[in-house]
Short mmCIF file of C-alpha atoms in Angstrom, two decimals:
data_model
loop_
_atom_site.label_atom_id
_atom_site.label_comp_id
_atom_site.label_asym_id
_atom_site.label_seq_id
_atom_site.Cartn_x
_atom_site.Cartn_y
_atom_site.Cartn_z
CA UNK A 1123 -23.17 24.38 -30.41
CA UNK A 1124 -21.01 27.28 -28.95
CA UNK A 1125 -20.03 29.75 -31.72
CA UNK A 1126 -15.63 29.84 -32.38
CA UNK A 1127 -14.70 26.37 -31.21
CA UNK A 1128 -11.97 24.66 -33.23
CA UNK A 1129 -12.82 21.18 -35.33
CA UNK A 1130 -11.23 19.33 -32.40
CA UNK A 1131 -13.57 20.78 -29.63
CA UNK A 1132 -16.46 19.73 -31.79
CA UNK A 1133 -14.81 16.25 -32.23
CA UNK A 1134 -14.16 16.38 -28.32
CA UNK A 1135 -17.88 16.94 -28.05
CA UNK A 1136 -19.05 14.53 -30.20
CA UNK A 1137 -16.96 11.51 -28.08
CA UNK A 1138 -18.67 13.07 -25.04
CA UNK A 1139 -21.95 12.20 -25.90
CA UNK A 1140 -21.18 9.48 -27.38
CA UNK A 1141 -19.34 7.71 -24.89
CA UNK A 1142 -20.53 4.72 -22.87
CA UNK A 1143 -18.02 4.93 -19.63
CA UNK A 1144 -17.02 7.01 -16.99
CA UNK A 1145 -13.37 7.08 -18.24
CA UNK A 1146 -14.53 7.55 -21.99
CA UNK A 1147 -16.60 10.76 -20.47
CA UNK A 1148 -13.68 12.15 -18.32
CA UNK A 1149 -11.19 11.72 -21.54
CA UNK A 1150 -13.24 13.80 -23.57
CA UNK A 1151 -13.73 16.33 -21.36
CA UNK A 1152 -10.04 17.01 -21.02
CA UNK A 1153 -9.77 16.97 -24.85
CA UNK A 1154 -12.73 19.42 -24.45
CA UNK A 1155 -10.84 22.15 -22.00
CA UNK A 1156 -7.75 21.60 -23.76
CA UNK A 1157 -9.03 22.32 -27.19
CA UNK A 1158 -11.43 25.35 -26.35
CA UNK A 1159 -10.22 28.69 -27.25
CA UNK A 1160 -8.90 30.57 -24.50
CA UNK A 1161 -10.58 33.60 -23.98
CA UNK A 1162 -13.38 36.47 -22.68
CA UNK A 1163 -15.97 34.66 -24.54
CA UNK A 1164 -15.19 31.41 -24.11
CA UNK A 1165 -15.11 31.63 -20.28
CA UNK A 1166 -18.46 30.24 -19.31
CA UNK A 1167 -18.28 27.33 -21.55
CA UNK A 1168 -14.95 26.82 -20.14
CA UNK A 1169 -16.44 27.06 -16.58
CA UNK A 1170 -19.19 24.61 -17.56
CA UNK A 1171 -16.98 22.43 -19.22
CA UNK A 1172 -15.06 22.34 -15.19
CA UNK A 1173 -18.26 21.87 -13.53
CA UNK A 1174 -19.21 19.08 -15.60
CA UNK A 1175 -15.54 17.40 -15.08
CA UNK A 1176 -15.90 18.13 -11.43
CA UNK A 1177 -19.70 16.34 -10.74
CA UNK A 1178 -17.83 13.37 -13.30
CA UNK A 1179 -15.21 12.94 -10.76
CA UNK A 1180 -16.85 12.96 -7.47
CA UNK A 1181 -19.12 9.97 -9.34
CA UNK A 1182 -16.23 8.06 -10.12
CA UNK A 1183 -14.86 8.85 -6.62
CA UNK A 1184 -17.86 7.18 -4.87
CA UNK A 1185 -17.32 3.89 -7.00
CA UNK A 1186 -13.85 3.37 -6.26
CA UNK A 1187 -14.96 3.99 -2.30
CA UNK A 1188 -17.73 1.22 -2.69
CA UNK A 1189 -14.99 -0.90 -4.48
CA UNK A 1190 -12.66 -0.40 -1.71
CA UNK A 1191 -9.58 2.24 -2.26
CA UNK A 1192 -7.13 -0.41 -2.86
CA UNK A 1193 -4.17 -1.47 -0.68
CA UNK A 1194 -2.10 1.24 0.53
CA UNK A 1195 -4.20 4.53 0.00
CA UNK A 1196 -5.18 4.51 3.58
CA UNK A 1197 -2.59 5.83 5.55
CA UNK A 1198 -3.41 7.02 8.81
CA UNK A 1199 -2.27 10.80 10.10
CA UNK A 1200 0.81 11.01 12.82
CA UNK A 1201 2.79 13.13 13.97
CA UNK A 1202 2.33 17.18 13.87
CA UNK A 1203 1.50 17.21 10.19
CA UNK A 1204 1.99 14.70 7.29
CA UNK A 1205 3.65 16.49 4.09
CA UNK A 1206 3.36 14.13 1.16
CA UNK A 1207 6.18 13.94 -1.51
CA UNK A 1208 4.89 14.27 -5.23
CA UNK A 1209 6.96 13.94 -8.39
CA UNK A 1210 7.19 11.92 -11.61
CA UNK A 1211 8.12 8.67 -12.10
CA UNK A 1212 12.26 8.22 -11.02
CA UNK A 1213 12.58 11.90 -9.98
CA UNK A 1214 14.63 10.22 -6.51
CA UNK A 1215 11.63 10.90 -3.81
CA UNK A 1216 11.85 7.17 -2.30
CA UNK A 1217 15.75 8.26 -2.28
CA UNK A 1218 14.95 11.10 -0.30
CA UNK A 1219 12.65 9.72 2.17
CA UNK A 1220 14.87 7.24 3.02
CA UNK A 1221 17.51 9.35 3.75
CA UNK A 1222 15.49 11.81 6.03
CA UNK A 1223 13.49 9.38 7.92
CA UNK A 1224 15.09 6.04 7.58
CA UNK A 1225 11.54 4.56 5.88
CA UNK A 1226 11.76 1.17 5.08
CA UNK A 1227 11.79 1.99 1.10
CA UNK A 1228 12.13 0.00 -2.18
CA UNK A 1229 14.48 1.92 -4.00
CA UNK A 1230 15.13 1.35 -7.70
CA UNK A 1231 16.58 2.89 -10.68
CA UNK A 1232 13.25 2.85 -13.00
CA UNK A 1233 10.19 4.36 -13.08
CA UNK A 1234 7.03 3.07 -10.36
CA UNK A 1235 8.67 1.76 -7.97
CA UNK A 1236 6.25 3.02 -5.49
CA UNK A 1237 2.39 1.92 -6.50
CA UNK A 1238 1.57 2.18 -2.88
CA UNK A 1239 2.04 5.29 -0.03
CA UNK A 1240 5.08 5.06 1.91
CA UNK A 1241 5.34 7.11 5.29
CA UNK A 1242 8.42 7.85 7.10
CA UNK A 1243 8.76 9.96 10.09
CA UNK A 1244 10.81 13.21 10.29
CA UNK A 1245 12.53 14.21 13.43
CA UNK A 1246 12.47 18.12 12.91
CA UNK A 1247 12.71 20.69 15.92
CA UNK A 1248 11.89 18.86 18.26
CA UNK A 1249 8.77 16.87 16.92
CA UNK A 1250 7.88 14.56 14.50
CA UNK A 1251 6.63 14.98 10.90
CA UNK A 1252 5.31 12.34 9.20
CA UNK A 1253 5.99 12.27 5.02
CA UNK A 1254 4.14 9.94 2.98
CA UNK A 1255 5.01 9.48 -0.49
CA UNK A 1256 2.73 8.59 -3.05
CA UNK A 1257 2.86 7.62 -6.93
CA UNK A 1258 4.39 9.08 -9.70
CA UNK A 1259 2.69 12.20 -10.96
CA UNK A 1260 1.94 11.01 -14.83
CA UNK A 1261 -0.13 12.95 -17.52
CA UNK A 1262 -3.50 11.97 -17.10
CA UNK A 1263 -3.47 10.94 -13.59
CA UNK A 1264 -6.05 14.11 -12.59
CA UNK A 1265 -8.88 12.40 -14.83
CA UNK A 1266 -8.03 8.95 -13.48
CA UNK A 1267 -5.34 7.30 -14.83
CA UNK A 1268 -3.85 4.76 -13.38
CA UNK A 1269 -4.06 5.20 -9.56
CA UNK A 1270 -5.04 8.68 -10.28
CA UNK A 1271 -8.39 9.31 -8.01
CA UNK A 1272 -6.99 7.59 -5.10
CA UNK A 1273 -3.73 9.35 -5.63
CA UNK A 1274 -5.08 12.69 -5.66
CA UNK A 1275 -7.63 12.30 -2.37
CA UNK A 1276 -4.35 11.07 -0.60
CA UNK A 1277 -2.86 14.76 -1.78
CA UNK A 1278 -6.26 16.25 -0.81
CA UNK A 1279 -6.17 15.38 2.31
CA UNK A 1280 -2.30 16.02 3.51
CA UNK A 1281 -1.27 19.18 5.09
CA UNK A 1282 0.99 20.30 2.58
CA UNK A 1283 3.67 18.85 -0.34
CA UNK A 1284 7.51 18.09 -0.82
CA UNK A 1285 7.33 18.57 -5.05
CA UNK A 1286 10.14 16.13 -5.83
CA UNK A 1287 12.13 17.45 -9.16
CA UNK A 1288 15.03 15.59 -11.25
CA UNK A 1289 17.56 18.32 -11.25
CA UNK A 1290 19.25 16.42 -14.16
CA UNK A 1291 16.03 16.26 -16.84
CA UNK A 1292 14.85 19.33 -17.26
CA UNK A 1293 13.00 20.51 -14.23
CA UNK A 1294 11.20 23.20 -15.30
CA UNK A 1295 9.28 20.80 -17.71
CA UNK A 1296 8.47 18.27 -14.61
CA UNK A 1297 6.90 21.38 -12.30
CA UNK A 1298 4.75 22.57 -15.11
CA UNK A 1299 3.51 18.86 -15.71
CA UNK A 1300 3.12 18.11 -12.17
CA UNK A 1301 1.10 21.67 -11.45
CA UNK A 1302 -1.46 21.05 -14.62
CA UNK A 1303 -2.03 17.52 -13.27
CA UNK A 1304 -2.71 19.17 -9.73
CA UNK A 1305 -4.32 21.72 -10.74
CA UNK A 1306 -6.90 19.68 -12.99
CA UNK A 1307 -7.25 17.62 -9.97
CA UNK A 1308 -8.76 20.70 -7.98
CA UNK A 1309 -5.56 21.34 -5.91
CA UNK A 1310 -4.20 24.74 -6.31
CA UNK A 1311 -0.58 25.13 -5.33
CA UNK A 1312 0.66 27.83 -3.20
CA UNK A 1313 -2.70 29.96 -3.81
CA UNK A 1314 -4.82 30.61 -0.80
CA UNK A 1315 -8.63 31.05 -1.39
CA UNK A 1316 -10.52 33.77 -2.49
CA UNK A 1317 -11.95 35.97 0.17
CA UNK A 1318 -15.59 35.03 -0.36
CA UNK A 1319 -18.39 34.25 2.08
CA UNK A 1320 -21.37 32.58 1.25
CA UNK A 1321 -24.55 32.75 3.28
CA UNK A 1322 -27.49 30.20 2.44
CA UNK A 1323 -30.62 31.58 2.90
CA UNK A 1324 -34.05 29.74 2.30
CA UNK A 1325 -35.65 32.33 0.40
CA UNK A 1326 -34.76 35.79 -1.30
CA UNK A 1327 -32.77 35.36 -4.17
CA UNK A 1328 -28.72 36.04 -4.25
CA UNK A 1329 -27.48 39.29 -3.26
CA UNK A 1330 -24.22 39.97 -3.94
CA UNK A 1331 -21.93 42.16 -2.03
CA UNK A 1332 -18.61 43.60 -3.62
CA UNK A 1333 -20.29 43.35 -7.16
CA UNK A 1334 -16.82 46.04 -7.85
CA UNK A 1335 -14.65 43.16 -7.34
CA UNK A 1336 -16.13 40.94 -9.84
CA UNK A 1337 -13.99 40.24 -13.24
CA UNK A 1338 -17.51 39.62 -14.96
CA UNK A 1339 -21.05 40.07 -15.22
CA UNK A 1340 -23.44 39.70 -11.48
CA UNK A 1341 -25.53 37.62 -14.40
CA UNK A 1342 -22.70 34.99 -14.66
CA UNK A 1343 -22.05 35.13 -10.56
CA UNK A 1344 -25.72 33.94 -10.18
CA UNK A 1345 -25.36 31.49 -12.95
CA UNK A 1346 -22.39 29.86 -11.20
CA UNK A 1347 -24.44 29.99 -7.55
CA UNK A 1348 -27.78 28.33 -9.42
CA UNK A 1349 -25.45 25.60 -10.87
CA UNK A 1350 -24.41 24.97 -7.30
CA UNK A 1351 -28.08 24.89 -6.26
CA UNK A 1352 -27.37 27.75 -4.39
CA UNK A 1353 -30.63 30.17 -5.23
CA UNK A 1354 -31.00 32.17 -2.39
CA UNK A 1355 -28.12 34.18 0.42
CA UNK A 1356 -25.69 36.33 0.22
CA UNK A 1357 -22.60 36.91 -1.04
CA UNK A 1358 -19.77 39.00 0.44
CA UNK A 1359 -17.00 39.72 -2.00
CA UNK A 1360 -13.76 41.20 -0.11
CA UNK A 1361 -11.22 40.67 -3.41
CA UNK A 1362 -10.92 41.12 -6.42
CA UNK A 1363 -11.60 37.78 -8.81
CA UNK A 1364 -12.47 36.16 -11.73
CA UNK A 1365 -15.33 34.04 -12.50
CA UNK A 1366 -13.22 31.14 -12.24
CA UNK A 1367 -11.70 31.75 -8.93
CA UNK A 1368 -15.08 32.14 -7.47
CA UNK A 1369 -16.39 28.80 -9.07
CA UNK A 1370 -13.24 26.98 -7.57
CA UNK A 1371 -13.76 28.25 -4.06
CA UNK A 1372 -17.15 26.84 -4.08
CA UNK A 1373 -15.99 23.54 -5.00
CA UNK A 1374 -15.74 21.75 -1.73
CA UNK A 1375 -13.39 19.17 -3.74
CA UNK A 1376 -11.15 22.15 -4.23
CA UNK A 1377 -7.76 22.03 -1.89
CA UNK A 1378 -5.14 25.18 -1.56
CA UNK A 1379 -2.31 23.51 -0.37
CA UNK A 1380 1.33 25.36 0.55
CA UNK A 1381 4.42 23.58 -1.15
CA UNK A 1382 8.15 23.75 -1.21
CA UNK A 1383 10.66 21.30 -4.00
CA UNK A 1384 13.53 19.55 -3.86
CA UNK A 1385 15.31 19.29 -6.35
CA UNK A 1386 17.55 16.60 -6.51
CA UNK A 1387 20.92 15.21 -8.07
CA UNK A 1388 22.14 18.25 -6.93
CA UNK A 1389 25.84 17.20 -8.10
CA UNK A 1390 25.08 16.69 -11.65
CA UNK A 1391 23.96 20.64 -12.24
CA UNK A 1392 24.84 24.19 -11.21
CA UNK A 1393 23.55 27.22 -9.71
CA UNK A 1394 21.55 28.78 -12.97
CA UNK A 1395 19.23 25.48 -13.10
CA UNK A 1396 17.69 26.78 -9.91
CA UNK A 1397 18.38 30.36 -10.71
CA UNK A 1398 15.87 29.24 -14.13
CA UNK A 1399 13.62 27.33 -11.73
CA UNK A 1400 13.30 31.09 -9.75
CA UNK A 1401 12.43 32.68 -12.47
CA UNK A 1402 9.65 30.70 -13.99
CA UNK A 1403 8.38 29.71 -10.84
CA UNK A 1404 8.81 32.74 -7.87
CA UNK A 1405 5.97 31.54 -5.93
CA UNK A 1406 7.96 28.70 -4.64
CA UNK A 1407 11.04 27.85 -2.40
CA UNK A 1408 13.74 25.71 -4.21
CA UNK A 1409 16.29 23.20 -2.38
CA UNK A 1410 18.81 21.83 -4.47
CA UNK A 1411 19.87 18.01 -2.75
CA UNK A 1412 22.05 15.74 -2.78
CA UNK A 1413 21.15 12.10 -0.99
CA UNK A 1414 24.77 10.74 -1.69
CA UNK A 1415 27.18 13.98 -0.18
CA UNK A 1416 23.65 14.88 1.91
CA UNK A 1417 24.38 18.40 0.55
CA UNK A 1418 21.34 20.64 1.17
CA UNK A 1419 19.49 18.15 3.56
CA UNK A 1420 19.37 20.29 6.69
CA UNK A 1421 17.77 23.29 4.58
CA UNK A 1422 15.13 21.64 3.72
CA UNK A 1423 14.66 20.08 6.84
CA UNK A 1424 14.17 23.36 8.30
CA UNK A 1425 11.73 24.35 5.33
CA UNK A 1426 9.72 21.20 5.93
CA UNK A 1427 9.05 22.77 9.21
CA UNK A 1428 8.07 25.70 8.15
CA UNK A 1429 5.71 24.23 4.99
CA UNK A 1430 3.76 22.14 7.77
CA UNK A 1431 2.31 25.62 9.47
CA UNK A 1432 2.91 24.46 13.01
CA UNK A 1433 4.63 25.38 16.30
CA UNK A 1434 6.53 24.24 18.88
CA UNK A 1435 4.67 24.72 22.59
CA UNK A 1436 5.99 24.04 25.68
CA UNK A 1437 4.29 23.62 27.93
CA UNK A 1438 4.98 23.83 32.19
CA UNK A 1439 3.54 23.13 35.63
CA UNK A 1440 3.34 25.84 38.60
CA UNK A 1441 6.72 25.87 39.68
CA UNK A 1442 8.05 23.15 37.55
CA UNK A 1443 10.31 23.11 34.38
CA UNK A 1444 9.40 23.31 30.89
CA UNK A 1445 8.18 19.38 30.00
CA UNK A 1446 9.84 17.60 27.09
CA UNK A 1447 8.86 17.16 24.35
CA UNK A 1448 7.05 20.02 23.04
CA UNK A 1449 3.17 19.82 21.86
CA UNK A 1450 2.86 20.55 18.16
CA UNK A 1451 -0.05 22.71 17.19
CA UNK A 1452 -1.28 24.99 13.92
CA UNK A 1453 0.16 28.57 13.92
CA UNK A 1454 -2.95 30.21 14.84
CA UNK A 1455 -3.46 27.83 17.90
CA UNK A 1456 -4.03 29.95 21.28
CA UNK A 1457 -3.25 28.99 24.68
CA UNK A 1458 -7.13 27.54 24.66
CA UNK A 1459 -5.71 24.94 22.35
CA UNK A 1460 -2.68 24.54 24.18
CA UNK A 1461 -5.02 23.38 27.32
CA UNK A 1462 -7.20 21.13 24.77
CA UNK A 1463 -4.38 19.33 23.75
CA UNK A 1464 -3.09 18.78 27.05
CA UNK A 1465 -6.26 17.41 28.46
CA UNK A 1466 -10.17 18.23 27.64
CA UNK A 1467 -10.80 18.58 31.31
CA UNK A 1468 -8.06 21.29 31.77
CA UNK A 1469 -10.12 23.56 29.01
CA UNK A 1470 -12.91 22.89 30.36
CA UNK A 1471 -11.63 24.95 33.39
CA UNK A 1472 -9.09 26.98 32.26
CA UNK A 1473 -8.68 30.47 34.08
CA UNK A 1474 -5.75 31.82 32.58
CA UNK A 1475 -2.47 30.84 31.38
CA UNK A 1476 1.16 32.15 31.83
CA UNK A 1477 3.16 32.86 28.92
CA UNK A 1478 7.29 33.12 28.60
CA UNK A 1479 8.62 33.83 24.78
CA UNK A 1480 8.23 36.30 21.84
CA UNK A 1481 4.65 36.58 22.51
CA UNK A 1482 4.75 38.16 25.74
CA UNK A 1483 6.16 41.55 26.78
CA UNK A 1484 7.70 40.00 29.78
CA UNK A 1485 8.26 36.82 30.85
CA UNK A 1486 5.46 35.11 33.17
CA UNK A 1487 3.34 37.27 31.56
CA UNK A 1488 -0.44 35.99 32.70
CA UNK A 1489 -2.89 35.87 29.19
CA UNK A 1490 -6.11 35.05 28.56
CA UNK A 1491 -7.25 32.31 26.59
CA UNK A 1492 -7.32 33.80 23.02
CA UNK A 1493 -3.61 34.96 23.44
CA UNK A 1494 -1.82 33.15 20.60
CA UNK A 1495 2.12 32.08 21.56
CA UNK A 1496 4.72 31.96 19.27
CA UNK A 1497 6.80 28.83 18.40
CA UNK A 1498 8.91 27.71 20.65
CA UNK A 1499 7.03 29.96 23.58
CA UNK A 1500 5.80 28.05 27.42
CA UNK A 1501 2.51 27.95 28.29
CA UNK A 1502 1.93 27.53 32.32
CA UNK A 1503 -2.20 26.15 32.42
CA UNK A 1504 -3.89 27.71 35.55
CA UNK A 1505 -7.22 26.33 36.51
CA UNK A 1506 -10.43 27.39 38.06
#
């Protein structure tokens, strides 16, 4: 029994091993993390307690998947990016994506209307976005509740979220519900991932590089790596973090996803709402809407954009003009990619490329094939 646990972690830990389902199991082990004592010495067990919630999930996970997901939780990538819209229950999302892409959506004025995913398409720049939104966000969801696992993978797997908040009931209160639920799901919000690289070796132990960056003992490292089944590589450290961080970044369930809100019912508060919203929460971009007067629309159209990491390419034949429309690609795409999403063949035999734009010095500027255009830039494809 770990030493300074409260009555109700021991309770907590008691229904554990004494319950008979997967649900029972996952229950207790949120009563377990919630009623540990946060501290230095209760770290590990905390970390254990994660691990343990983690292998529970990806169990119940492969049940559903032999069950079948259910209808609706399979909805198939188009456009540049797909940006799903997450809120609570009523907080106005199918509102919103009806207005912005014209989705065929059942609107109502109570709470679960949507128990399926409904995409839309955004017209945005020049391309298309596709937004998809999904179930309420309610507590408990993250440990399966309701629609929860399904739910969740569909937010795994997007490119990034549209956090839907009720401007008129207390927002703050919905963004810190909403993050805890994501966050106990293994999605971490506006957070990137640790700068740690992890090289499996068959033999020799762990060695750890950057043991100055560690918030914790090497000991506990290799304890994490061994509960991983990791036993032998190396580890390179470029960051300072905690044993938690590190933990998370070796969970391949774990997702770092960028996010912007709306927050809606923008008529029925004032400015210090998102001025409080700021404060709380810096590490994200606030749009205050309105679906009736459309106020604030085109701002976060434009953020949308910029949430989904992508670029506008056009692209151009010898001594034609630019074609229309644009190819969409990641921000780090090259003019390599450019040619691979044009046609396989063309990379295949790419020579060099021609570049007008921000990237380029000069226009018609000839590049090689790790040159990386700007949004908005054309890309001419020359051949061998």
């Amino acid at each position: 029994m770990p030493t300074n646990v409260t009555y109700e972690y021991i309770k907590a830990e008691e229904e554990y091993h004494n319950a008979s389902t997967d649900r029972e199991r996952m229950q207790a082990l949120e009563k377990m993390l919630t009623a540990v004592p946060k501290h230095k010495g209760t770290e590990k067990l905390i970390l254990q307690i994660k691990r343990k919630v983690t292998k529970l999930k990806k169990e119940m996970e492969a049940k559903e998947a032999k069950k079948g997901g259910g209808k609706g939780f399979n909805i198939r990538k188009e456009g540049a990016a797909q940006i799903v819209l997450v809120g609570q229950p009523n907080a106005g999302k199918s509102s919103l994506l009806q207005k912005i892409t014209n989705a065929d959506v059942e609107v109502g004025n109570y709470p679960f209307t949507t128990v399926d995913l409904i995409p839309g398409m955004l017209k945005t720049h020049d391309i298309q976005i596709q937004l998809v939104e999904v179930p309420g966000i309610i507590e408990g969801v993250s440990s399966g509740k309701g629609m929860g696992l399904q739910l969740m993978s569909s937010i795994r797997t997007s490119d990034a979220l549209l956090i839907v908040l009720d401007g008129s009931n207390e927002p703050a209160r919905q963004l810190r519900s909403i993050l805890f639920e994501l966050d106990r799901g293994g999605i971490k919000i506006n957070r990137r991932r640790p700068d740690i690289e992890v090289q499996k070796h068959v033999t020799g132990g762990i060695e750890i590089v950057g043991k100055n960056h560690i918030e914790g003992s090497v000991k506990d490292v290799k304890e994490i790596f061994t509960d991983f089944r990791i036993t032998s590589g190396r580890v390179v450290i470029r960051e300072d973090v905690t044993l938690t961080e590190i933990q998370e970044a070796l969970e391949e369930s774990t997702a770092y996803k960028r996010a912007i809100v709306a927050v809606t019912k923008a008529d029925m508060f004032g400015p210090s709402v998102i001025e409080e919203l700021r404060r709380e929460f810096p590490q994200f971009s606030f749009f205050p809407v309105c679906i009736y007067t459309e106020q604030g629309l085109d701002a976060l159209n434009d953020e949308i954009y910029v949430v989904a990491n992508i670029k506008r390419i056009f692209t151009k034949s010898p001594g034609e003009k630019p074609a229309y429309p644009p190819v969409a690609l990641k921000k780090d795409a090259t003019v390599l990619d450019v040619a691979k999403k044009v046609h396989k063949s063309i990379a295949k035999n790419f020579k060099y490329a021609k570049v007008w734009g921000t990237s380029v010095k000069f226009d018609a500027q000839r590049v090689g094939e790790d040159h990386v255009p700007n949004d908005g830039d054309t890309v001419e494809i020359h051949i061998k």
